[in-house]
PDB file of N, CA and C in Angstrom:
ATOM      1  N   MET A   1      29.923  46.470 125.886  1.00 76.00           N
ATOM      2  CA  MET A   1      31.144  47.276 125.679  1.00 76.00           C
ATOM      3  C   MET A   1      32.325  46.739 126.484  1.00 76.00           C
ATOM      4  N   PRO A   2      33.094  45.928 126.010  1.00 96.00           N
ATOM      5  CA  PRO A   2      34.299  45.475 126.844  1.00 96.00           C
ATOM      6  C   PRO A   2      35.408  46.579 126.851  1.00 96.00           C
ATOM      7  N   TYR A   3      35.826  46.773 127.999  1.00 98.00           N
ATOM      8  CA  TYR A   3      36.949  47.781 128.259  1.00 98.00           C
ATOM      9  C   TYR A   3      38.036  47.049 129.072  1.00 98.00           C
ATOM     10  N   ARG A   4      39.227  47.595 128.853  1.00 98.00           N
ATOM     11  CA  ARG A   4      40.350  47.148 129.638  1.00 98.00           C
ATOM     12  C   ARG A   4      41.018  48.385 130.309  1.00 98.00           C
ATOM     13  N   LEU A   5      41.258  48.301 131.624  1.00 98.00           N
ATOM     14  CA  LEU A   5      41.807  49.379 132.363  1.00 98.00           C
ATOM     15  C   LEU A   5      43.095  48.996 132.973  1.00 98.00           C
ATOM     16  N   GLY A   6      44.127  49.873 132.849  1.00 98.00           N
ATOM     17  CA  GLY A   6      45.432  49.656 133.492  1.00 98.00           C
ATOM     18  C   GLY A   6      45.762  50.869 134.343  1.00 98.00           C
ATOM     19  N   VAL A   7      46.262  50.568 135.540  1.00 96.00           N
ATOM     20  CA  VAL A   7      46.598  51.584 136.468  1.00 96.00           C
ATOM     21  C   VAL A   7      48.051  51.277 136.973  1.00 96.00           C
ATOM     22  N   ASP A   8      48.854  52.392 136.961  1.00 95.00           N
ATOM     23  CA  ASP A   8      50.282  52.290 137.527  1.00 95.00           C
ATOM     24  C   ASP A   8      50.397  53.332 138.556  1.00 95.00           C
ATOM     25  N   VAL A   9      50.428  52.970 139.830  1.00 87.00           N
ATOM     26  CA  VAL A   9      50.600  53.910 140.982  1.00 87.00           C
ATOM     27  C   VAL A   9      52.022  54.000 141.249  1.00 87.00           C
ATOM     28  N   GLY A  10      52.583  55.162 141.024  1.00 84.00           N
ATOM     29  CA  GLY A  10      53.947  55.486 141.253  1.00 84.00           C
ATOM     30  C   GLY A  10      54.135  56.510 142.416  1.00 84.00           C
ATOM     31  N   GLY A  11      55.360  56.768 142.678  1.00 83.00           N
ATOM     32  CA  GLY A  11      55.672  57.714 143.830  1.00 83.00           C
ATOM     33  C   GLY A  11      55.268  59.141 143.539  1.00 83.00           C
ATOM     34  N   THR A  12      55.411  59.536 142.216  1.00 89.00           N
ATOM     35  CA  THR A  12      55.061  60.917 141.876  1.00 89.00           C
ATOM     36  C   THR A  12      53.767  61.042 141.087  1.00 89.00           C
ATOM     37  N   PHE A  13      53.512  60.079 140.281  1.00 92.00           N
ATOM     38  CA  PHE A  13      52.266  60.169 139.361  1.00 92.00           C
ATOM     39  C   PHE A  13      51.621  58.812 139.344  1.00 92.00           C
ATOM     40  N   THR A  14      50.264  58.782 139.104  1.00 91.00           N
ATOM     41  CA  THR A  14      49.489  57.628 138.846  1.00 91.00           C
ATOM     42  C   THR A  14      49.042  57.800 137.433  1.00 91.00           C
ATOM     43  N   ASP A  15      49.311  56.732 136.655  1.00 97.00           N
ATOM     44  CA  ASP A  15      48.943  56.646 135.166  1.00 97.00           C
ATOM     45  C   ASP A  15      47.843  55.697 134.976  1.00 97.00           C
ATOM     46  N   LEU A  16      46.902  56.167 134.151  1.00 98.00           N
ATOM     47  CA  LEU A  16      45.810  55.261 133.847  1.00 98.00           C
ATOM     48  C   LEU A  16      45.618  55.099 132.329  1.00 98.00           C
ATOM     49  N   ILE A  17      45.224  54.014 131.839  1.00 98.00           N
ATOM     50  CA  ILE A  17      44.935  53.827 130.463  1.00 98.00           C
ATOM     51  C   ILE A  17      43.665  52.981 130.341  1.00 98.00           C
ATOM     52  N   LEU A  18      42.803  53.392 129.445  1.00 98.00           N
ATOM     53  CA  LEU A  18      41.505  52.742 129.211  1.00 98.00           C
ATOM     54  C   LEU A  18      41.422  52.406 127.802  1.00 98.00           C
ATOM     55  N   VAL A  19      41.191  51.135 127.426  1.00 98.00           N
ATOM     56  CA  VAL A  19      41.117  50.696 126.099  1.00 98.00           C
ATOM     57  C   VAL A  19      39.741  50.140 125.744  1.00 98.00           C
ATOM     58  N   ASP A  20      39.028  50.697 124.758  1.00 98.00           N
ATOM     59  CA  ASP A  20      37.738  50.153 124.345  1.00 98.00           C
ATOM     60  C   ASP A  20      38.101  48.928 123.323  1.00 98.00           C
ATOM     61  N   GLU A  21      37.876  47.760 123.784  1.00 96.00           N
ATOM     62  CA  GLU A  21      38.264  46.615 122.914  1.00 96.00           C
ATOM     63  C   GLU A  21      37.512  46.481 121.689  1.00 96.00           C
ATOM     64  N   LYS A  22      36.412  47.079 121.612  1.00 96.00           N
ATOM     65  CA  LYS A  22      35.523  46.957 120.434  1.00 96.00           C
ATOM     66  C   LYS A  22      36.040  47.973 119.292  1.00 96.00           C
ATOM     67  N   SER A  23      36.292  49.180 119.705  1.00 97.00           N
ATOM     68  CA  SER A  23      36.638  50.193 118.723  1.00 97.00           C
ATOM     69  C   SER A  23      38.156  50.453 118.656  1.00 97.00           C
ATOM     70  N   GLY A  24      38.865  49.970 119.691  1.00 96.00           N
ATOM     71  CA  GLY A  24      40.319  50.213 119.680  1.00 96.00           C
ATOM     72  C   GLY A  24      40.703  51.564 120.294  1.00 96.00           C
ATOM     73  N   ALA A  25      39.864  52.340 120.687  1.00 98.00           N
ATOM     74  CA  ALA A  25      40.060  53.698 121.206  1.00 98.00           C
ATOM     75  C   ALA A  25      40.834  53.641 122.514  1.00 98.00           C
ATOM     76  N   ILE A  26      41.835  54.477 122.670  1.00 99.00           N
ATOM     77  CA  ILE A  26      42.647  54.428 123.861  1.00 99.00           C
ATOM     78  C   ILE A  26      42.678  55.803 124.478  1.00 99.00           C
ATOM     79  N   HIS A  27      42.404  55.774 125.847  1.00 98.00           N
ATOM     80  CA  HIS A  27      42.374  57.049 126.609  1.00 98.00           C
ATOM     81  C   HIS A  27      43.407  56.919 127.735  1.00 98.00           C
ATOM     82  N   THR A  28      44.145  58.029 127.990  1.00 99.00           N
ATOM     83  CA  THR A  28      45.123  57.913 128.983  1.00 99.00           C
ATOM     84  C   THR A  28      44.992  59.156 129.964  1.00 99.00           C
ATOM     85  N   ALA A  29      45.410  59.023 131.154  1.00 98.00           N
ATOM     86  CA  ALA A  29      45.412  60.103 132.132  1.00 98.00           C
ATOM     87  C   ALA A  29      46.724  60.012 133.009  1.00 98.00           C
ATOM     88  N   LYS A  30      47.212  61.077 133.562  1.00 97.00           N
ATOM     89  CA  LYS A  30      48.299  61.105 134.438  1.00 97.00           C
ATOM     90  C   LYS A  30      47.970  62.139 135.466  1.00 97.00           C
ATOM     91  N   VAL A  31      47.894  61.644 136.703  1.00 92.00           N
ATOM     92  CA  VAL A  31      47.535  62.541 137.855  1.00 92.00           C
ATOM     93  C   VAL A  31      48.559  62.400 138.964  1.00 92.00           C
ATOM     94  N   PRO A  32      48.772  63.457 139.768  1.00 90.00           N
ATOM     95  CA  PRO A  32      49.762  63.353 140.879  1.00 90.00           C
ATOM     96  C   PRO A  32      49.372  62.403 141.792  1.00 90.00           C
ATOM     97  N   SER A  33      50.312  61.565 142.378  1.00 87.00           N
ATOM     98  CA  SER A  33      50.180  60.596 143.473  1.00 87.00           C
ATOM     99  C   SER A  33      50.190  61.222 144.753  1.00 87.00           C
ATOM    100  N   THR A  34      49.523  60.602 145.723  1.00 80.00           N
ATOM    101  CA  THR A  34      49.689  61.055 147.139  1.00 80.00           C
ATOM    102  C   THR A  34      50.232  59.858 148.012  1.00 80.00           C
ATOM    103  N   PRO A  35      51.541  59.662 147.966  1.00 76.00           N
ATOM    104  CA  PRO A  35      52.167  58.602 148.676  1.00 76.00           C
ATOM    105  C   PRO A  35      51.790  58.354 150.101  1.00 76.00           C
ATOM    106  N   ALA A  36      51.516  59.474 150.800  1.00 78.00           N
ATOM    107  CA  ALA A  36      51.075  59.273 152.259  1.00 78.00           C
ATOM    108  C   ALA A  36      49.749  58.642 152.400  1.00 78.00           C
ATOM    109  N   ASP A  37      48.821  58.749 151.389  1.00 76.00           N
ATOM    110  CA  ASP A  37      47.517  58.100 151.522  1.00 76.00           C
ATOM    111  C   ASP A  37      47.041  57.927 150.023  1.00 76.00           C
ATOM    112  N   SER A  38      47.324  56.650 149.506  1.00 70.00           N
ATOM    113  CA  SER A  38      47.015  56.418 148.125  1.00 70.00           C
ATOM    114  C   SER A  38      45.384  56.406 147.882  1.00 70.00           C
ATOM    115  N   SER A  39      44.605  56.362 148.872  1.00 74.00           N
ATOM    116  CA  SER A  39      43.140  56.454 148.677  1.00 74.00           C
ATOM    117  C   SER A  39      42.775  57.733 148.246  1.00 74.00           C
ATOM    118  N   ILE A  40      43.600  58.768 148.402  1.00 71.00           N
ATOM    119  CA  ILE A  40      43.161  60.173 147.997  1.00 71.00           C
ATOM    120  C   ILE A  40      43.270  60.349 146.444  1.00 71.00           C
ATOM    121  N   GLY A  41      44.238  59.706 145.845  1.00 60.00           N
ATOM    122  CA  GLY A  41      44.385  59.723 144.444  1.00 60.00           C
ATOM    123  C   GLY A  41      45.842  59.777 144.060  1.00 60.00           C
TER     124      GLY A  41
END
């Protein structure tokens, strides 16, 4: 199952996209960023 993952860490939100290269299915998520410590999420 080949997947492609993209992550954009911004100052307010972190955006994620996951693409299943076999089926073409696309999943996205948007979560709040924590600029003081990006390891939190």
